[in-house]
Short mmCIF file of C-alpha atoms in Angstrom, two decimals:
data_model
loop_
_atom_site.label_atom_id
_atom_site.label_comp_id
_atom_site.label_asym_id
_atom_site.label_seq_id
_atom_site.Cartn_x
_atom_site.Cartn_y
_atom_site.Cartn_z
CA UNK A 29 141.33 -140.33 15.90
CA UNK A 30 142.32 -138.76 18.87
CA UNK A 31 138.94 -137.72 20.51
CA UNK A 32 140.52 -135.16 22.28
CA UNK A 33 140.89 -132.63 19.11
CA UNK A 34 138.61 -130.01 18.51
CA UNK A 35 137.14 -129.71 14.75
CA UNK A 36 137.12 -126.22 13.43
CA UNK A 37 134.42 -124.21 12.13
CA UNK A 38 133.66 -125.86 8.80
CA UNK A 39 132.86 -124.66 5.08
CA UNK A 40 132.74 -126.10 1.66
CA UNK A 41 132.46 -122.89 -0.31
CA UNK A 42 134.24 -120.05 -0.92
CA UNK A 43 133.36 -116.84 0.66
CA UNK A 44 134.08 -114.29 -2.04
CA UNK A 45 133.33 -111.14 0.00
CA UNK A 46 135.53 -112.21 2.86
CA UNK A 47 138.51 -113.33 0.81
CA UNK A 48 138.63 -111.17 -2.53
CA UNK A 49 141.38 -108.63 -3.00
CA UNK A 50 140.84 -106.43 -5.45
CA UNK A 51 143.00 -103.27 -6.58
CA UNK A 52 143.45 -101.26 -9.36
CA UNK A 53 147.20 -102.27 -9.53
CA UNK A 54 148.50 -105.53 -8.45
CA UNK A 55 149.46 -105.15 -4.83
CA UNK A 56 149.51 -107.63 -1.94
CA UNK A 57 149.56 -108.52 1.55
CA UNK A 58 153.10 -109.98 2.66
CA UNK A 59 153.22 -112.17 5.54
CA UNK A 60 156.78 -113.31 5.19
CA UNK A 61 160.02 -114.05 3.14
CA UNK A 62 162.14 -116.81 2.85
CA UNK A 63 165.34 -115.80 0.58
CA UNK A 64 166.93 -119.06 0.12
CA UNK A 65 164.80 -121.91 0.83
CA UNK A 66 165.00 -125.43 -0.11
CA UNK A 67 161.66 -127.28 0.17
CA UNK A 68 159.51 -125.67 -1.65
CA UNK A 69 159.91 -126.37 -5.02
CA UNK A 70 163.36 -127.68 -6.92
CA UNK A 71 166.53 -125.85 -6.04
CA UNK A 72 167.24 -122.55 -4.21
CA UNK A 73 164.16 -120.50 -4.01
CA UNK A 74 162.97 -117.26 -3.07
CA UNK A 75 159.94 -117.97 -1.18
CA UNK A 76 157.08 -115.70 -0.57
CA UNK A 77 154.36 -115.99 1.75
CA UNK A 78 151.24 -114.44 1.28
CA UNK A 79 148.81 -113.52 3.89
CA UNK A 80 145.19 -114.72 4.39
CA UNK A 81 143.80 -118.30 4.05
CA UNK A 82 140.26 -119.84 3.96
CA UNK A 83 141.62 -122.93 5.50
CA UNK A 84 142.23 -123.85 9.30
CA UNK A 85 144.85 -126.66 9.19
CA UNK A 86 145.35 -128.05 12.87
CA UNK A 87 148.84 -128.19 11.67
CA UNK A 88 149.24 -125.02 10.16
CA UNK A 89 152.56 -123.60 10.65
CA UNK A 90 151.70 -119.99 9.52
CA UNK A 91 148.00 -119.67 11.82
CA UNK A 92 148.85 -115.88 12.11
CA UNK A 93 148.43 -115.90 8.14
CA UNK A 94 144.94 -117.44 8.06
CA UNK A 95 141.32 -115.21 7.85
CA UNK A 96 141.19 -112.45 5.26
CA UNK A 97 144.36 -110.78 3.96
CA UNK A 98 145.36 -107.92 6.11
CA UNK A 99 148.34 -105.69 6.79
CA UNK A 100 150.72 -103.50 4.69
CA UNK A 101 150.28 -103.77 1.12
CA UNK A 102 153.32 -104.15 -1.23
CA UNK A 103 153.09 -103.55 -4.42
CA UNK A 104 154.28 -106.50 -7.27
CA UNK A 105 156.66 -104.18 -8.88
CA UNK A 106 158.32 -103.71 -5.21
CA UNK A 107 158.08 -107.36 -3.98
CA UNK A 108 159.85 -108.60 -7.37
CA UNK A 109 162.43 -105.56 -6.74
CA UNK A 110 163.61 -107.14 -4.00
CA UNK A 111 163.75 -111.05 -5.85
CA UNK A 112 165.68 -109.25 -8.55
CA UNK A 113 168.62 -108.84 -5.63
CA UNK A 114 168.87 -112.52 -5.35
CA UNK A 115 168.74 -113.81 -8.91
CA UNK A 116 171.88 -115.07 -8.95
CA UNK A 117 171.35 -117.29 -5.93
CA UNK A 118 168.03 -118.73 -7.42
CA UNK A 119 169.45 -119.33 -11.08
CA UNK A 120 168.91 -122.97 -10.51
CA UNK A 121 165.80 -122.86 -8.20
CA UNK A 122 163.32 -119.97 -8.54
CA UNK A 123 160.27 -118.23 -7.15
CA UNK A 124 157.84 -119.57 -5.03
CA UNK A 125 154.77 -118.13 -3.78
CA UNK A 126 153.27 -119.74 -0.94
CA UNK A 127 151.15 -118.44 2.02
CA UNK A 128 148.55 -118.96 3.57
CA UNK A 129 146.89 -118.99 0.27
CA UNK A 130 148.59 -117.18 -2.35
CA UNK A 131 145.40 -117.73 -4.83
CA UNK A 132 143.58 -115.42 -2.32
CA UNK A 133 145.36 -112.76 -3.87
CA UNK A 134 145.31 -114.13 -7.62
CA UNK A 135 146.08 -110.88 -9.48
CA UNK A 136 149.14 -110.28 -7.36
CA UNK A 137 150.38 -113.81 -8.02
CA UNK A 138 149.91 -113.45 -11.71
CA UNK A 139 151.60 -110.06 -11.46
CA UNK A 140 154.98 -111.63 -9.83
CA UNK A 141 154.89 -114.38 -11.78
CA UNK A 142 154.95 -112.39 -15.29
CA UNK A 143 157.78 -110.50 -13.68
CA UNK A 144 159.71 -114.02 -12.93
CA UNK A 145 159.03 -115.07 -16.55
CA UNK A 146 160.24 -112.12 -18.34
CA UNK A 147 163.16 -112.78 -16.06
CA UNK A 148 163.93 -116.21 -17.09
CA UNK A 149 163.18 -117.39 -13.53
CA UNK A 150 161.30 -120.50 -12.42
CA UNK A 151 157.56 -120.18 -10.96
CA UNK A 152 155.98 -122.09 -8.38
CA UNK A 153 152.88 -121.86 -6.99
CA UNK A 154 152.45 -123.76 -3.13
CA UNK A 155 148.22 -123.73 -2.70
CA UNK A 156 145.74 -126.33 -1.43
CA UNK A 157 143.45 -125.59 -4.47
CA UNK A 158 140.65 -125.01 -2.37
CA UNK A 159 140.22 -121.70 -4.39
CA UNK A 160 141.73 -123.03 -7.51
CA UNK A 161 138.81 -121.54 -9.37
CA UNK A 162 140.57 -118.19 -8.78
CA UNK A 163 143.43 -119.01 -10.88
CA UNK A 164 142.92 -117.77 -14.66
CA UNK A 165 144.63 -119.76 -17.58
CA UNK A 166 146.74 -116.91 -17.98
CA UNK A 167 148.00 -117.44 -14.41
CA UNK A 168 148.64 -121.20 -14.76
CA UNK A 169 150.39 -120.69 -18.24
CA UNK A 170 153.05 -118.49 -16.25
CA UNK A 171 153.06 -121.13 -13.51
CA UNK A 172 155.88 -123.68 -13.99
CA UNK A 173 155.15 -125.98 -11.34
CA UNK A 174 152.05 -126.38 -8.73
CA UNK A 175 152.71 -127.80 -4.96
CA UNK A 176 149.41 -129.17 -4.54
CA UNK A 177 148.79 -129.47 -0.66
CA UNK A 178 146.12 -132.06 -0.50
CA UNK A 179 145.34 -132.30 3.35
CA UNK A 180 143.50 -135.64 3.17
CA UNK A 181 141.36 -137.74 0.85
CA UNK A 182 138.56 -138.81 3.08
CA UNK A 183 136.21 -136.08 3.26
CA UNK A 184 135.40 -136.22 6.94
CA UNK A 185 139.25 -136.33 7.96
CA UNK A 186 140.14 -133.34 5.80
CA UNK A 187 137.06 -131.19 6.86
CA UNK A 188 138.07 -132.21 10.65
CA UNK A 189 141.43 -131.34 10.14
CA UNK A 190 141.11 -128.27 7.91
CA UNK A 191 137.83 -127.07 8.03
CA UNK A 192 136.88 -127.05 4.53
CA UNK A 193 135.59 -129.55 2.33
CA UNK A 194 138.11 -131.70 -0.39
CA UNK A 195 136.07 -131.71 -3.47
CA UNK A 196 137.16 -128.17 -4.52
CA UNK A 197 141.15 -129.47 -4.33
CA UNK A 198 140.42 -132.65 -6.06
CA UNK A 199 138.31 -130.89 -8.93
CA UNK A 200 141.91 -128.08 -8.95
CA UNK A 201 143.82 -131.12 -9.03
CA UNK A 202 141.68 -132.74 -12.20
CA UNK A 203 142.08 -129.21 -14.15
CA UNK A 204 145.65 -129.04 -13.40
CA UNK A 205 145.91 -132.73 -15.08
CA UNK A 206 143.50 -131.79 -17.94
CA UNK A 207 146.12 -129.11 -18.91
CA UNK A 208 149.09 -131.16 -18.19
CA UNK A 209 150.63 -128.60 -16.04
CA UNK A 210 153.30 -130.28 -13.64
CA UNK A 211 152.40 -130.67 -10.21
CA UNK A 212 154.07 -132.05 -7.06
CA UNK A 213 151.60 -133.47 -4.54
CA UNK A 214 152.29 -133.01 -0.96
CA UNK A 215 150.36 -134.64 1.97
CA UNK A 216 151.42 -133.91 5.63
CA UNK A 217 151.42 -137.04 7.99
CA UNK A 218 149.79 -136.24 11.52
CA UNK A 219 149.50 -139.30 13.67
CA UNK A 220 146.23 -139.53 14.82
CA UNK A 221 144.77 -137.23 12.16
CA UNK A 222 145.72 -138.11 8.87
CA UNK A 223 147.25 -141.16 9.21
CA UNK A 224 144.56 -143.67 8.90
CA UNK A 225 145.47 -146.18 6.00
CA UNK A 226 142.16 -145.82 4.21
CA UNK A 227 142.57 -141.84 4.05
CA UNK A 228 146.26 -142.46 2.52
CA UNK A 229 145.02 -145.30 0.58
CA UNK A 230 142.52 -143.04 -1.27
CA UNK A 231 144.55 -140.53 -1.66
CA UNK A 232 147.42 -142.52 -3.63
CA UNK A 233 144.58 -144.20 -5.72
CA UNK A 234 143.19 -140.51 -6.68
CA UNK A 235 146.77 -139.56 -7.43
CA UNK A 236 147.60 -142.67 -9.32
CA UNK A 237 144.86 -141.12 -11.66
CA UNK A 238 146.55 -138.16 -12.70
CA UNK A 239 149.43 -138.20 -15.55
CA UNK A 240 150.90 -134.88 -14.64
CA UNK A 241 152.28 -135.74 -11.46
CA UNK A 242 155.89 -135.50 -11.19
CA UNK A 243 156.43 -135.99 -7.39
CA UNK A 244 154.67 -137.28 -4.18
CA UNK A 245 155.91 -135.71 -1.03
CA UNK A 246 155.35 -137.03 2.40
CA UNK A 247 155.65 -134.62 4.91
CA UNK A 248 156.03 -135.51 8.96
CA UNK A 249 154.11 -133.28 10.96
CA UNK A 250 156.13 -130.97 13.25
CA UNK A 251 155.70 -128.08 15.83
CA UNK A 252 157.69 -125.46 14.64
CA UNK A 253 154.67 -123.13 14.39
CA UNK A 254 153.57 -124.10 17.86
CA UNK A 255 154.55 -120.64 19.61
CA UNK A 256 152.71 -118.75 16.76
CA UNK A 257 149.32 -119.73 18.14
CA UNK A 258 150.31 -118.79 21.53
CA UNK A 259 151.17 -115.24 20.39
CA UNK A 260 148.13 -115.37 18.16
CA UNK A 261 145.81 -116.66 21.03
CA UNK A 262 144.77 -119.10 18.55
CA UNK A 263 144.04 -122.62 20.42
CA UNK A 264 146.43 -125.49 19.37
CA UNK A 265 144.92 -128.47 19.26
CA UNK A 266 148.15 -130.71 18.10
CA UNK A 267 149.91 -130.00 21.58
CA UNK A 268 150.01 -133.68 22.84
CA UNK A 269 150.48 -135.26 18.96
CA UNK A 270 153.95 -136.67 18.16
CA UNK A 271 155.76 -136.60 14.94
CA UNK A 272 155.18 -139.35 13.07
CA UNK A 273 157.78 -142.61 13.54
CA UNK A 274 160.26 -143.46 10.80
CA UNK A 275 157.86 -146.90 11.25
CA UNK A 276 154.96 -144.62 10.54
CA UNK A 277 156.36 -142.92 7.34
CA UNK A 278 157.48 -146.06 5.76
CA UNK A 279 154.12 -147.41 5.99
CA UNK A 280 152.85 -144.28 4.09
CA UNK A 281 155.11 -144.80 1.67
CA UNK A 282 154.21 -148.23 1.38
CA UNK A 283 150.80 -147.51 1.02
CA UNK A 284 151.78 -145.22 -2.07
CA UNK A 285 153.86 -147.87 -3.70
CA UNK A 286 151.10 -150.51 -3.84
CA UNK A 287 149.63 -147.76 -6.54
CA UNK A 288 153.09 -147.65 -8.48
CA UNK A 289 154.23 -144.37 -6.85
CA UNK A 290 157.17 -143.52 -5.24
CA UNK A 291 156.61 -141.30 -2.51
CA UNK A 292 159.22 -139.57 -0.94
CA UNK A 293 159.66 -138.08 3.07
#
């Protein structure tokens, strides 16, 4: 692991007072919108990135969405009215709620997904699972697909890379498996940070025990969010970290293959 990297402040618990958003009517803090996304779930999708996240991933592409949800509140009704404008474009895809961490605002997520299901729109939840306990069974019943971002399997690597413990994510993964909820596992491959063979092998072994995983994605590290760190005044620890080579990506895929998993990148 690169010794020059600085670990963020860490935590293993969800701090309710700092993160909870509760309103009499479902409203949410929206970070940004992508109207025709093709990488966050199947098909062409409307992707709503919500503000707020308890993690401090060193490779986060939306660092300005970290921390307590903030900004201008938008009602779920108004937010979904914009989604409906693109219904004909996303009919073979759907709606994805991402972030940040969307489960920081579970009431808003549930309201959005309920309206989506009423319109026959496929729903996907992109989450780290760290606050998975905030997802009620009712919310998950409205969720067609969970994009579960498991940042690392090694507890030490996960805490160093994200600032939080991995146990809540793994617990949420097991809960989804027990529910037979469709899941895509996503793992970001960062040279010198998450690419240790033992770390990837542990993740692959864990995923192989789950019966609900439809797809495993290895996401090569990139620096598309680097400029946001400077704008936000946040230190960027991966400035000198390269994207993984084709050989490094193939090596990670081979490790998953040893456990009977055909990962894609």
